[in-house]
mmCIF file of C-alpha atoms in Angstrom:
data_model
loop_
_atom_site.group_PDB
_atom_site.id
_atom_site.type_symbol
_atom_site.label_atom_id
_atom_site.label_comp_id
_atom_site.label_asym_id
_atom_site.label_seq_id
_atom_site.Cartn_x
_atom_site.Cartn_y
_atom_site.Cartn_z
ATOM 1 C CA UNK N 609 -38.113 -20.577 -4.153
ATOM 2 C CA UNK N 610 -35.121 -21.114 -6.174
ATOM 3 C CA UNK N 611 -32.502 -23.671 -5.737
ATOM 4 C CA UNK N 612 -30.065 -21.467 -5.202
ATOM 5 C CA UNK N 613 -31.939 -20.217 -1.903
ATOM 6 C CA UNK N 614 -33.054 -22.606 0.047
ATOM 7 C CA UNK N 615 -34.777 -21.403 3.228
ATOM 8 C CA UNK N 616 -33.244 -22.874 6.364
ATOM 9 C CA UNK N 617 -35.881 -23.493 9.403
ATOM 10 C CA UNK N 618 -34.969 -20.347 10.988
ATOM 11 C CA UNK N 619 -34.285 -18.342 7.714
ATOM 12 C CA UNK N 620 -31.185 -18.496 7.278
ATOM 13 C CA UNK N 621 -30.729 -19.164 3.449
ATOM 14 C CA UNK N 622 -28.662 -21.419 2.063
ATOM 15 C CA UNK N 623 -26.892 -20.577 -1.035
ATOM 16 C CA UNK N 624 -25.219 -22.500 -3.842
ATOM 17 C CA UNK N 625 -22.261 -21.395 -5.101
ATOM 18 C CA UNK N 626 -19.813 -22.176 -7.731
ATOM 19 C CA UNK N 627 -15.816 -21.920 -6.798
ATOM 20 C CA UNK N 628 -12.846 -21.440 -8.958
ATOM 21 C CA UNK N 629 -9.570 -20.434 -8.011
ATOM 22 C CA UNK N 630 -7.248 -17.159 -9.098
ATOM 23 C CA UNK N 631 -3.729 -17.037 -8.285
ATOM 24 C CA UNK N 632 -3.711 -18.890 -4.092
ATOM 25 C CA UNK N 633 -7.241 -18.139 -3.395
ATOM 26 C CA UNK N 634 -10.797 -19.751 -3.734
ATOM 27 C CA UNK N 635 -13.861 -17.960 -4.552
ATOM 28 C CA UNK N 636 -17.121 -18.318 -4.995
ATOM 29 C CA UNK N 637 -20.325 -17.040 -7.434
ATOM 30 C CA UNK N 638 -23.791 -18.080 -7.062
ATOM 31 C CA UNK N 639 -24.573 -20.626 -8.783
ATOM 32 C CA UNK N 640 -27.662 -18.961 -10.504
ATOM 33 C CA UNK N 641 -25.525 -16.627 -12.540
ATOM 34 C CA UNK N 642 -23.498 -19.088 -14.144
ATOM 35 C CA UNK N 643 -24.283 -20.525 -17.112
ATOM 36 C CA UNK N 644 -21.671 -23.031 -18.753
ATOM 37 C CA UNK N 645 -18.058 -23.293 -17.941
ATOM 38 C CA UNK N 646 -15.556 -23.523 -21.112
ATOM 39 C CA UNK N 647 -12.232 -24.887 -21.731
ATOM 40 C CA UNK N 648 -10.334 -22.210 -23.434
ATOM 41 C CA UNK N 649 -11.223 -21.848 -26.653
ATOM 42 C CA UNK N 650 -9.451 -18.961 -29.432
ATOM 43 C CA UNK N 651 -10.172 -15.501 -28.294
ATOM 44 C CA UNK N 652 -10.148 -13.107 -30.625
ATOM 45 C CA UNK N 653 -8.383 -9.469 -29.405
ATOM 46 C CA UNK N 654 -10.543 -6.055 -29.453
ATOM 47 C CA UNK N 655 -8.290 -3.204 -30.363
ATOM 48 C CA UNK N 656 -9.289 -0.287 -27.907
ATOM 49 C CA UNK N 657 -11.174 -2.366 -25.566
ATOM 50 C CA UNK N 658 -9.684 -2.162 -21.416
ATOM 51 C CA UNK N 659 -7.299 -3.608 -19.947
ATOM 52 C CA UNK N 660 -9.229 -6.080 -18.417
ATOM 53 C CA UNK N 661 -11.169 -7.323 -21.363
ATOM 54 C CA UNK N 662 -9.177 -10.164 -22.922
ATOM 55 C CA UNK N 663 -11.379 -10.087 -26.255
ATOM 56 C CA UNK N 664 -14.450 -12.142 -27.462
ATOM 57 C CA UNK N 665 -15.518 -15.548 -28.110
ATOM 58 C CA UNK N 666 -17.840 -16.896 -30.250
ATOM 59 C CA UNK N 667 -20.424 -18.984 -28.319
ATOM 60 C CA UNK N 668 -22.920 -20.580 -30.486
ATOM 61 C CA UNK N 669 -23.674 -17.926 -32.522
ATOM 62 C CA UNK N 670 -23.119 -15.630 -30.067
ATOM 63 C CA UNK N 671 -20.654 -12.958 -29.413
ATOM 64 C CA UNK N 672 -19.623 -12.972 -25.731
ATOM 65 C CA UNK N 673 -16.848 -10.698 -23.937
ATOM 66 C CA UNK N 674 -14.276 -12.393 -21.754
ATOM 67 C CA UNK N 675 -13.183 -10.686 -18.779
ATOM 68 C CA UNK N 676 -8.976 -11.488 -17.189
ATOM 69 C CA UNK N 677 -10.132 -11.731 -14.143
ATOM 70 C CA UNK N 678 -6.859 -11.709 -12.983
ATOM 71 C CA UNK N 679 -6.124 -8.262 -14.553
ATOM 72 C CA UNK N 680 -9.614 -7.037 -13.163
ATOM 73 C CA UNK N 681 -8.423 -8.434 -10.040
ATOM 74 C CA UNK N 682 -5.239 -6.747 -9.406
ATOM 75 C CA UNK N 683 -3.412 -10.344 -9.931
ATOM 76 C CA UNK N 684 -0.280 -10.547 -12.041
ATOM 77 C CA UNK N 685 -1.357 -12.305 -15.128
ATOM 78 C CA UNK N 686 -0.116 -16.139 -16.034
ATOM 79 C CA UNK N 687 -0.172 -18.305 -18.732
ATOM 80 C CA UNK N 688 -3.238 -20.589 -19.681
ATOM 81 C CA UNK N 689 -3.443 -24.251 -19.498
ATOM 82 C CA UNK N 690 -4.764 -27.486 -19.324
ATOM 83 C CA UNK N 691 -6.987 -26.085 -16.205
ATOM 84 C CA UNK N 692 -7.971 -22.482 -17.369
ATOM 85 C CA UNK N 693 -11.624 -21.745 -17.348
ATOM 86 C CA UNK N 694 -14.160 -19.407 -18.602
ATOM 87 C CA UNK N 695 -17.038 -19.006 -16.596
ATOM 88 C CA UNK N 696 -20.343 -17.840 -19.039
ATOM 89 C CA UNK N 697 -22.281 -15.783 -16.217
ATOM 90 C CA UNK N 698 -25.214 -13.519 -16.419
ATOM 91 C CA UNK N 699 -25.063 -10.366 -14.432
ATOM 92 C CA UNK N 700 -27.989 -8.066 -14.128
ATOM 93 C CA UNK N 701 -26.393 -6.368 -16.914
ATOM 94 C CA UNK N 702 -25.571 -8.891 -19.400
ATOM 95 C CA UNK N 703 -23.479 -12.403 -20.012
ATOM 96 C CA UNK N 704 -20.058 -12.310 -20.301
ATOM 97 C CA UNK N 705 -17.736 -14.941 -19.849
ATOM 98 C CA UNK N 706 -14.731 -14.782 -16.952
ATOM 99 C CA UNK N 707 -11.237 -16.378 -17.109
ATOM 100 C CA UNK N 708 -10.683 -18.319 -14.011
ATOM 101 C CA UNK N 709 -7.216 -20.471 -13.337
ATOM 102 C CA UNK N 710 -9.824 -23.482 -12.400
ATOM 103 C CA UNK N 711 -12.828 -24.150 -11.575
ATOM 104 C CA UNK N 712 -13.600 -26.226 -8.315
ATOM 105 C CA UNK N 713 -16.911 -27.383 -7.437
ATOM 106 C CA UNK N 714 -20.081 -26.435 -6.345
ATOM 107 C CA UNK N 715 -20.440 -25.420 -2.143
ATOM 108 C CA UNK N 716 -23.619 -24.842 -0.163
ATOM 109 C CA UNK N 717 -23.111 -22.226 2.378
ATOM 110 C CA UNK N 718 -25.722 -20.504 4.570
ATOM 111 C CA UNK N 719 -26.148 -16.531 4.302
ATOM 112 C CA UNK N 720 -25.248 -15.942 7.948
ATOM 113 C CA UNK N 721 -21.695 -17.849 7.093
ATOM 114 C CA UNK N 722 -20.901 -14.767 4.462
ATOM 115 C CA UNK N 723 -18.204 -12.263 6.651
ATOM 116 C CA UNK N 724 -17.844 -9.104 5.570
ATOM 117 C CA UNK N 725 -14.900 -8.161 6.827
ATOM 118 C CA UNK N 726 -13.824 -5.065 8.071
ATOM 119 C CA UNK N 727 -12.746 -2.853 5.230
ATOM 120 C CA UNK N 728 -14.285 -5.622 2.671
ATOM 121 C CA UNK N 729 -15.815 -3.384 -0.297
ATOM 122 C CA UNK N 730 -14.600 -0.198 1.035
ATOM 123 C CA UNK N 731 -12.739 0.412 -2.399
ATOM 124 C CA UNK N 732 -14.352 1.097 -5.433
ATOM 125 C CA UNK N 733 -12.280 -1.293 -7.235
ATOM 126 C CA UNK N 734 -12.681 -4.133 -4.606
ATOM 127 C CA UNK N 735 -16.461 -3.429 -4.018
ATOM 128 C CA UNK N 736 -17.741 -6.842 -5.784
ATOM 129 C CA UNK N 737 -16.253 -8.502 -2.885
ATOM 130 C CA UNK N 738 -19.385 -9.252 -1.030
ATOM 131 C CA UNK N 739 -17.641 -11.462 1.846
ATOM 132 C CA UNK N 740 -15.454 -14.241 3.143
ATOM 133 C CA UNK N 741 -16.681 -17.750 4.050
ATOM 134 C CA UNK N 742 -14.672 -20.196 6.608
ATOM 135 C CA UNK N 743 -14.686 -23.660 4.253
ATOM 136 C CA UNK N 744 -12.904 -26.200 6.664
ATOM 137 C CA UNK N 745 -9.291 -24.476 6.655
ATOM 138 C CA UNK N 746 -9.783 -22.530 4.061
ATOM 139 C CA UNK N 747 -10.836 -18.929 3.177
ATOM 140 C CA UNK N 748 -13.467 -18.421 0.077
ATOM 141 C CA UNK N 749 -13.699 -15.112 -1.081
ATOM 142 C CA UNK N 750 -17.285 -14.210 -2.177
ATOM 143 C CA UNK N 751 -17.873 -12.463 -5.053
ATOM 144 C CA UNK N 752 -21.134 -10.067 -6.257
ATOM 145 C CA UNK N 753 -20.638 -10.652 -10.146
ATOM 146 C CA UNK N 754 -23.349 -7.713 -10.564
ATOM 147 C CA UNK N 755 -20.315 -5.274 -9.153
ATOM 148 C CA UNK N 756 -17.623 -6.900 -11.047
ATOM 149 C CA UNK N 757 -17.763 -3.765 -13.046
ATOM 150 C CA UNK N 758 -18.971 -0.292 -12.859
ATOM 151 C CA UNK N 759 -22.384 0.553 -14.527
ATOM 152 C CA UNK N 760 -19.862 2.704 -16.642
ATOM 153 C CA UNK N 761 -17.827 -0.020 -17.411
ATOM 154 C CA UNK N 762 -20.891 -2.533 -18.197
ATOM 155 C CA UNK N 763 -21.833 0.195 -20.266
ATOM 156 C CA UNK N 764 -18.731 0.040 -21.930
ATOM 157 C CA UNK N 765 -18.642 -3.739 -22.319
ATOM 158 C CA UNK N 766 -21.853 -3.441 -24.256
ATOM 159 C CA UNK N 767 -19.826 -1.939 -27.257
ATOM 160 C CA UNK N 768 -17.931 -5.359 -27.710
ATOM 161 C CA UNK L 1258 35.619 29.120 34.618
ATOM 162 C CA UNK L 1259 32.419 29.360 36.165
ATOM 163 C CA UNK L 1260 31.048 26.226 36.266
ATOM 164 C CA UNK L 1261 27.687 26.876 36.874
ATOM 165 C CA UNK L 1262 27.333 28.493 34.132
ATOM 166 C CA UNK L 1263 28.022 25.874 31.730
ATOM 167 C CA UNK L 1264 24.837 23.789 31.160
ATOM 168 C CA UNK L 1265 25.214 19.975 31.385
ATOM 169 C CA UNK L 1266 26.555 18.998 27.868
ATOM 170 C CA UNK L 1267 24.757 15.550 27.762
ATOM 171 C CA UNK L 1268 21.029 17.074 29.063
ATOM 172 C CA UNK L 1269 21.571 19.693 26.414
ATOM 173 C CA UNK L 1270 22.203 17.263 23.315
ATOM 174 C CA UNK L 1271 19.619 14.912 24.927
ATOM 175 C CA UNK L 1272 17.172 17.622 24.916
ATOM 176 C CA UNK L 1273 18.351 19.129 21.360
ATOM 177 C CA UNK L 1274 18.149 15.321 19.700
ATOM 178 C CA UNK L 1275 14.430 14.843 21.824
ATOM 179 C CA UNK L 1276 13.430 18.324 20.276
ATOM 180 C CA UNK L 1277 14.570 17.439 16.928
ATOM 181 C CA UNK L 1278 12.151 14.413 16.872
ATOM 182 C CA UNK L 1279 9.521 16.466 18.132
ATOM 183 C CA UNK L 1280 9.765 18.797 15.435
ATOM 184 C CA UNK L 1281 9.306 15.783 12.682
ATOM 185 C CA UNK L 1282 6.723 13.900 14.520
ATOM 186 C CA UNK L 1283 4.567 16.494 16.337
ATOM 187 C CA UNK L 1284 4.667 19.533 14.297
ATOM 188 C CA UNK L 1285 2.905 21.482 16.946
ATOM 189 C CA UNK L 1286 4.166 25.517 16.100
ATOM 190 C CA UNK L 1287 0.984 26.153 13.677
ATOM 191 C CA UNK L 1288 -1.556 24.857 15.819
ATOM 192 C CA UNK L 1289 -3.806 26.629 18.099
ATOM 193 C CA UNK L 1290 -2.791 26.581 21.953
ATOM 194 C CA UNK L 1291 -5.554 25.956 24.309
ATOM 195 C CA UNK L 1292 -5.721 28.751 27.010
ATOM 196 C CA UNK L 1293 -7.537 27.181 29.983
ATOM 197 C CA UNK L 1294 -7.464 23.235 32.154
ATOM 198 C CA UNK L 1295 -10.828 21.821 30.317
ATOM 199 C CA UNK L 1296 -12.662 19.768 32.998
ATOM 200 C CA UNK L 1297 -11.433 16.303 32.924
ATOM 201 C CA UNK L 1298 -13.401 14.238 30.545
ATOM 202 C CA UNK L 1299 -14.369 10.437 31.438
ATOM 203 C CA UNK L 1300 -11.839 7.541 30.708
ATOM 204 C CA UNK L 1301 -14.142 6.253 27.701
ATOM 205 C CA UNK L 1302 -14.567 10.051 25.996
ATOM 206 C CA UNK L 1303 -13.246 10.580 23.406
ATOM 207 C CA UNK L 1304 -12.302 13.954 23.445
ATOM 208 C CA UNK L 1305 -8.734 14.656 24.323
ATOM 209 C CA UNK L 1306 -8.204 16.655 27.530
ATOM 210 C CA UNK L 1307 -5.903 19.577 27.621
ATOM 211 C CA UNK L 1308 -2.737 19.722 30.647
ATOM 212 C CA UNK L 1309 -0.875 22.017 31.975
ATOM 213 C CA UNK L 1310 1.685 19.701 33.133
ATOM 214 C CA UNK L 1311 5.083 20.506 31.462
ATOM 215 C CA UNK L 1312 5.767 17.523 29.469
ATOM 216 C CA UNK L 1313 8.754 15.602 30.563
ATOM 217 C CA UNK L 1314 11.686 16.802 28.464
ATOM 218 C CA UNK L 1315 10.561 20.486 27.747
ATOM 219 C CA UNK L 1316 13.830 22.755 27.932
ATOM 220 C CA UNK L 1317 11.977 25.954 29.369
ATOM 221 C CA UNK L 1318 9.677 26.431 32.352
ATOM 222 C CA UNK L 1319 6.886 28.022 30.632
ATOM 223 C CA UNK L 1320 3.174 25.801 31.177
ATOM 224 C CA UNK L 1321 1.986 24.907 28.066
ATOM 225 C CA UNK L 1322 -1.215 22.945 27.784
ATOM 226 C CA UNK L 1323 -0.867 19.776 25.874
ATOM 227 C CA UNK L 1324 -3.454 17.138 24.334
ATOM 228 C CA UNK L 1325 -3.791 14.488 25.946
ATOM 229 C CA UNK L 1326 -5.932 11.551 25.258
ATOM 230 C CA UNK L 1327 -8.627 10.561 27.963
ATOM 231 C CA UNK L 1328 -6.574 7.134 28.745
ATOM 232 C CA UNK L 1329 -3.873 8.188 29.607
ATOM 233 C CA UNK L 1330 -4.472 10.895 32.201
ATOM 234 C CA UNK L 1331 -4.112 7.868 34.567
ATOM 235 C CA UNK L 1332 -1.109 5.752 34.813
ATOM 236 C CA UNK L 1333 -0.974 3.240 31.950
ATOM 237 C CA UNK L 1334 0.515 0.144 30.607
ATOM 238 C CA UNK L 1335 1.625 0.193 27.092
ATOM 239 C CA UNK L 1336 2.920 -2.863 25.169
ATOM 240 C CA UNK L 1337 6.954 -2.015 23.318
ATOM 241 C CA UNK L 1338 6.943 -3.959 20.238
ATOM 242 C CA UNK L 1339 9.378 -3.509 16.948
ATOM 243 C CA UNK L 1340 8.435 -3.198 13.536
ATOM 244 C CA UNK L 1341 11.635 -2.949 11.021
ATOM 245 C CA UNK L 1342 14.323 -2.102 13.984
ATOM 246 C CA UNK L 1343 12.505 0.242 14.756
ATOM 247 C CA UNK L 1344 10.432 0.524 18.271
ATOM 248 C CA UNK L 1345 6.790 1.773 19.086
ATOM 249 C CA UNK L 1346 4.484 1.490 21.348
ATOM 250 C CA UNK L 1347 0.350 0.951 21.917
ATOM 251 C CA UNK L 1348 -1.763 1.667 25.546
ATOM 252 C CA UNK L 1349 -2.950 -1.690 26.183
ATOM 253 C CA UNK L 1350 -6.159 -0.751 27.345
ATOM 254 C CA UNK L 1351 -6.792 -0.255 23.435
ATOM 255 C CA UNK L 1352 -5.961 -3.354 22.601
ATOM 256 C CA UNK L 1353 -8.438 -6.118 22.145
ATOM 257 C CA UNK L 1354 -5.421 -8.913 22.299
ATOM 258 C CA UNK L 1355 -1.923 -9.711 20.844
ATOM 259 C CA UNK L 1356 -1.686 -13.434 18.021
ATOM 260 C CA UNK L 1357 0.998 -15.274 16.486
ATOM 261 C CA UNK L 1358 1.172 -14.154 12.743
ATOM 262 C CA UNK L 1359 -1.226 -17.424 11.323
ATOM 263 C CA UNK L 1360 0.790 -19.645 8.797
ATOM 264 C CA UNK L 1361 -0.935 -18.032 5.808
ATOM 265 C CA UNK L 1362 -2.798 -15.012 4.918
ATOM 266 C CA UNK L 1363 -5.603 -14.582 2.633
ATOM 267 C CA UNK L 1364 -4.688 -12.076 -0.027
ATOM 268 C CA UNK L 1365 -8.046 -10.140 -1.214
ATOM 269 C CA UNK L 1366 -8.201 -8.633 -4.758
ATOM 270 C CA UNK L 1367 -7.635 -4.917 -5.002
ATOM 271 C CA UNK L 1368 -6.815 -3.859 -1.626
ATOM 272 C CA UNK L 1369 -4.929 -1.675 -0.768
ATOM 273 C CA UNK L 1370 -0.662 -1.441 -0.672
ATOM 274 C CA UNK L 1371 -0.696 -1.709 3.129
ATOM 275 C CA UNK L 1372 -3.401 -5.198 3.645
ATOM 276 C CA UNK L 1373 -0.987 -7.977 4.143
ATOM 277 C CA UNK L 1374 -4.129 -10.111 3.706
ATOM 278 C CA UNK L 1375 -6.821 -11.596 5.737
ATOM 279 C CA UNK L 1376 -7.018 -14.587 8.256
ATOM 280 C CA UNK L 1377 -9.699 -16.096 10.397
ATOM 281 C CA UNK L 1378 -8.569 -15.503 14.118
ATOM 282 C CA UNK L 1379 -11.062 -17.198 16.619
ATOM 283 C CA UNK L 1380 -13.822 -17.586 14.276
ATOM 284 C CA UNK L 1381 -13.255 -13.873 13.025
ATOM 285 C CA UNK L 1382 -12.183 -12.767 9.528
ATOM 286 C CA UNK L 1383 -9.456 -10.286 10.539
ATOM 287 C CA UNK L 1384 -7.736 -7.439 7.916
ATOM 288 C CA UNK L 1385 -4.052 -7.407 9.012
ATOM 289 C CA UNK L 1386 -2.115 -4.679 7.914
ATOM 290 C CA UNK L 1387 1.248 -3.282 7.454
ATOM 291 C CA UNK L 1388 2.339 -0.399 9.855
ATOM 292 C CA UNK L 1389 4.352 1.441 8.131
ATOM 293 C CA UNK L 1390 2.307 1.416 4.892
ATOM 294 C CA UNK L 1391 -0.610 2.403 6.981
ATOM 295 C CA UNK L 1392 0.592 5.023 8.614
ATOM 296 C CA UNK L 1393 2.818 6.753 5.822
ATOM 297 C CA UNK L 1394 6.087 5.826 7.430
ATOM 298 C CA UNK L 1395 9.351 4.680 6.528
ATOM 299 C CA UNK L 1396 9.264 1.253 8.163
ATOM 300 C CA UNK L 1397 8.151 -2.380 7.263
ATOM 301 C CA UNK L 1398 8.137 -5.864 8.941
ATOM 302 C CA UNK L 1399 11.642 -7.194 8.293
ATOM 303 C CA UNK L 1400 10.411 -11.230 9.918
ATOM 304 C CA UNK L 1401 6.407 -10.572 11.130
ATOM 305 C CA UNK L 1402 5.872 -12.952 14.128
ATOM 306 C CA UNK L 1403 2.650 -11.405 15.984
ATOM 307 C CA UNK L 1404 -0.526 -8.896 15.628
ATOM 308 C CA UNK L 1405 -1.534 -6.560 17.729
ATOM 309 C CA UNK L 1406 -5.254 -6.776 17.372
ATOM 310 C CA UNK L 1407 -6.980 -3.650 17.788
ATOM 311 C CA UNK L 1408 -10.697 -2.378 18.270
ATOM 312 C CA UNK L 1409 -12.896 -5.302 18.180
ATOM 313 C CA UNK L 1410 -10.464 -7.559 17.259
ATOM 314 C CA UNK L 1411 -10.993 -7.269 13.586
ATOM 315 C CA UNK L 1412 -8.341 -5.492 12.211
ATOM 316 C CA UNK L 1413 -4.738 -6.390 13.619
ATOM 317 C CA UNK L 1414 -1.096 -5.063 12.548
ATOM 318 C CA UNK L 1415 1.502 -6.821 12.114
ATOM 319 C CA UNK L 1416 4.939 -6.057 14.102
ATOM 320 C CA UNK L 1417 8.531 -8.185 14.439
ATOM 321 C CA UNK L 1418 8.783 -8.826 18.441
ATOM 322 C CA UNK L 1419 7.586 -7.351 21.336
ATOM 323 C CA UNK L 1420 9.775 -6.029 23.539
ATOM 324 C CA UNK L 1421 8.155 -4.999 27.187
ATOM 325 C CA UNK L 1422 5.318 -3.669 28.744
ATOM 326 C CA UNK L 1423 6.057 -0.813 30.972
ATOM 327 C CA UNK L 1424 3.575 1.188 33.234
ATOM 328 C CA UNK L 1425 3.985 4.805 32.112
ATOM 329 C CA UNK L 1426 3.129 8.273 33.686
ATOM 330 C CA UNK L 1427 1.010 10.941 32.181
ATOM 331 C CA UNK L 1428 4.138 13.660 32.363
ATOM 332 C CA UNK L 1429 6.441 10.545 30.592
ATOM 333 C CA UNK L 1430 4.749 11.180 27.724
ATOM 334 C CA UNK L 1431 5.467 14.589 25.583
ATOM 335 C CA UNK L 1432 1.693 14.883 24.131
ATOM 336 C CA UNK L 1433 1.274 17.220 21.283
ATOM 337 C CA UNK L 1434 0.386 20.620 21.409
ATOM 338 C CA UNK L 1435 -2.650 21.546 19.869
ATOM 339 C CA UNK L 1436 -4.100 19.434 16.897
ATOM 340 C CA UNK L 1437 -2.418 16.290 16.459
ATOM 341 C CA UNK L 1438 -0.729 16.466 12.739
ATOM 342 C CA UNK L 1439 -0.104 13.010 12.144
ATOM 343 C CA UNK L 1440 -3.615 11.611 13.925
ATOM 344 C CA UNK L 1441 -1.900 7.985 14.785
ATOM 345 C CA UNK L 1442 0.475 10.189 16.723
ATOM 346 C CA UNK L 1443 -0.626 10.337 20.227
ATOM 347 C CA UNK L 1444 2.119 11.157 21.534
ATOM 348 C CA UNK L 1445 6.038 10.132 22.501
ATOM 349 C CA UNK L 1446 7.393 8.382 25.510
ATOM 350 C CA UNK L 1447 10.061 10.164 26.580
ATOM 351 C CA UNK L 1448 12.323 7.493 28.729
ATOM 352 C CA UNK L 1449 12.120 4.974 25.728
ATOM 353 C CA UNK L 1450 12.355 7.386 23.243
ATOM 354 C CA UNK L 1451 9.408 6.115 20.967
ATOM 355 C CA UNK L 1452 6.310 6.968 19.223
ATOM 356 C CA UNK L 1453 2.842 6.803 21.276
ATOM 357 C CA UNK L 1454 0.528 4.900 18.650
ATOM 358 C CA UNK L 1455 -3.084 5.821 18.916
ATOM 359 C CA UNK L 1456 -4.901 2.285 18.133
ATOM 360 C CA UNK L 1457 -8.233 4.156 17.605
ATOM 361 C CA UNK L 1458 -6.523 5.658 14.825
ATOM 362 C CA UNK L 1459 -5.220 2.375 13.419
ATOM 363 C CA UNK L 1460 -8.739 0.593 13.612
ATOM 364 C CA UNK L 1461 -10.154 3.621 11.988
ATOM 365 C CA UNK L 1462 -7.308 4.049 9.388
ATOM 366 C CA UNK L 1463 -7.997 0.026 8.391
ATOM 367 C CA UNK L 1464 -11.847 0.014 8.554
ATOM 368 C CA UNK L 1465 -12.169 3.175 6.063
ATOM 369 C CA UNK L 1466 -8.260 4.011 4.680
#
């Protein structure tokens, strides 16, 4: 059993999940698929890449993508600072690295607390939203990292 | 003179503004006319039941059969409310229950122009949308104060007041002949000279776009 999932007595899991905030609103990604959080560093530009890709870092020897998640979002863009993020995550695809506004904390919540809404993932280009989660008066928007992108567009990403 | 020849001048522009409207919002001259009464369906089909019954406001005598939805071949309530000055109206025995617009809305990534966001109503997460941006029409929320919840309560739109609710007649009601072109459009009530919103439609148009 992973940490992540923790079976409840009547198996309901519990999941972990990490939250960061985009433009008013919380979300959340399990915890499993992250794998560092970064100040902002220098990120280099890739000609031709999309829209959404803001360029590439260098992590330890390592090239890694960085994704606006604002842009991939539909958000207007803003200006970085002092609280910007980037989120290292592994998909089932690969590990790129995600520019959040902040990152929050960690929050247990318990499978059966997930909402999906009713036209939640109906879109193609909203279809990594995976639910919505009552935290005290608050909203938290979960997110399926694996369906952040297309396979297309993972494809894609591999070029960088 | 002979009077009685000379058609009342205010029926006549009342009729010729009515059948103006009609033209815009039913459409109905293309569409196949249904020949025969069908058997009345039950209240909870949902199969829309041809009538005879000359729809109130009709300027000739001749019977056509008109759609009308299985609700309303009773007497029914419907609920006025206002969205941008401008005044519709929802049966409501199709709606699930009327809110105060919450404080704040959730605003979800990518949706679409019409979602004004999402807000947890009694322990539900609840897609509010924009009328007019649903339904293709030339109207927005100038100050939204209340939802009209529809369906299971799950998907709400937004509107600026309410206004009344008023029991209305099957022959109030000019229903569309033949197919409905606009599918929201169930109809138009003829005394308050507004648009008959379908709210199966607007759950439907929300769940799936």
């Amino acid at each position: 059993m992973s940490n992540s999932a923790v079976e409840s007595a009547a198996g309901d899991p519990v999941i972990q999940l990490v939250t960061f905030r985009l433009k008013d609103e919380t979300y959340g990604i399990n915890v499993m698929q992250v794998q560092e959080v970064l100040r902002v560093t220098e990120i280099a530009p890739v000609p031709g890449a999309p829209g959404y890709v803001l360029g590439i870092i260098n992590l330890r020897g390592n090239v890694v993508t960085v994704i606006d998640t604002r842009t991939r979002f539909g958000l207007p863009t803003t200006e970085r600072d002092d609280s910007s993020r980037i989120v290292i995550i592994e998909s089932e695809q690969q590990v790129v690295g995600i520019l959040v506004d902040s990152v929050a904390e960690v929050v247990e919540l318990r499978q059966s607390e997930i909402d999906s809404a009713p036209n939640i993932g109906n879109e193609e280009s909203s279809r990594y939203i995976q639910g919505v989660a009552s935290r005290d008066a608050d909203l938290l928007i979960v997110v399926d990292l694996n369906k952040l992108l297309s396979d297309e567009e993972w494809s894609e990403m591999a070029m960088f | 003179m002979d009077n009685a020849k000379v058609p009342p001048t205010r029926l006549v522009e009342h009729d010729g503004a009515l059948d103006l409207l009609l033209d815009d919002l039913l459409a109905e001259a293309t569409a196949p006319i249904v020949d025969r009464v069908a058997e009345t369906p039950p209240l909870n089909s949902d199969v829309e039941a041809p009538i005879t019954r000359p729809a109130a406001g009709d300027t000739h005598n001749d019977v056509v059969p008109t759609l009308c939805p299985p609700w309303a071949l009773q007497p029914f309530r419907v609920l006025l409310f206002r969205v941008g000055g401008q005044r519709f109206a929802m049966p409501l025995v199709l709606l699930s229950s009327v809110a105060l617009m919450p404080p704040r809305l959730h605003e979800l990534p990518s949706g679409p122009d019409w979602e004004l966001g999402i807000a947890r109503l009694r322990d539900l997460s609840v897609v509010i949308a924009d009328l007019g941006g649903l339904l293709g029409i030339a109207t927005a929320c100038e100050a939204p104060r209340y939802l009209l919840l529809v369906g299971e309560g799950r998907t709400a739109v937004a509107c600026d007041q309410f206004e009344d609710a008023v029991l209305i007649e099957t022959d109030q009601v000019r229903w569309p002949r033949g197919a409905r072109v606009q599918p929201w459009l169930a109809g138009l009530l003829t005394c308050q000279m507004c648009v008959l919103i379908d709210p199966l439609v607007v759950e439907e148009k929300i769940r799936h776009g």
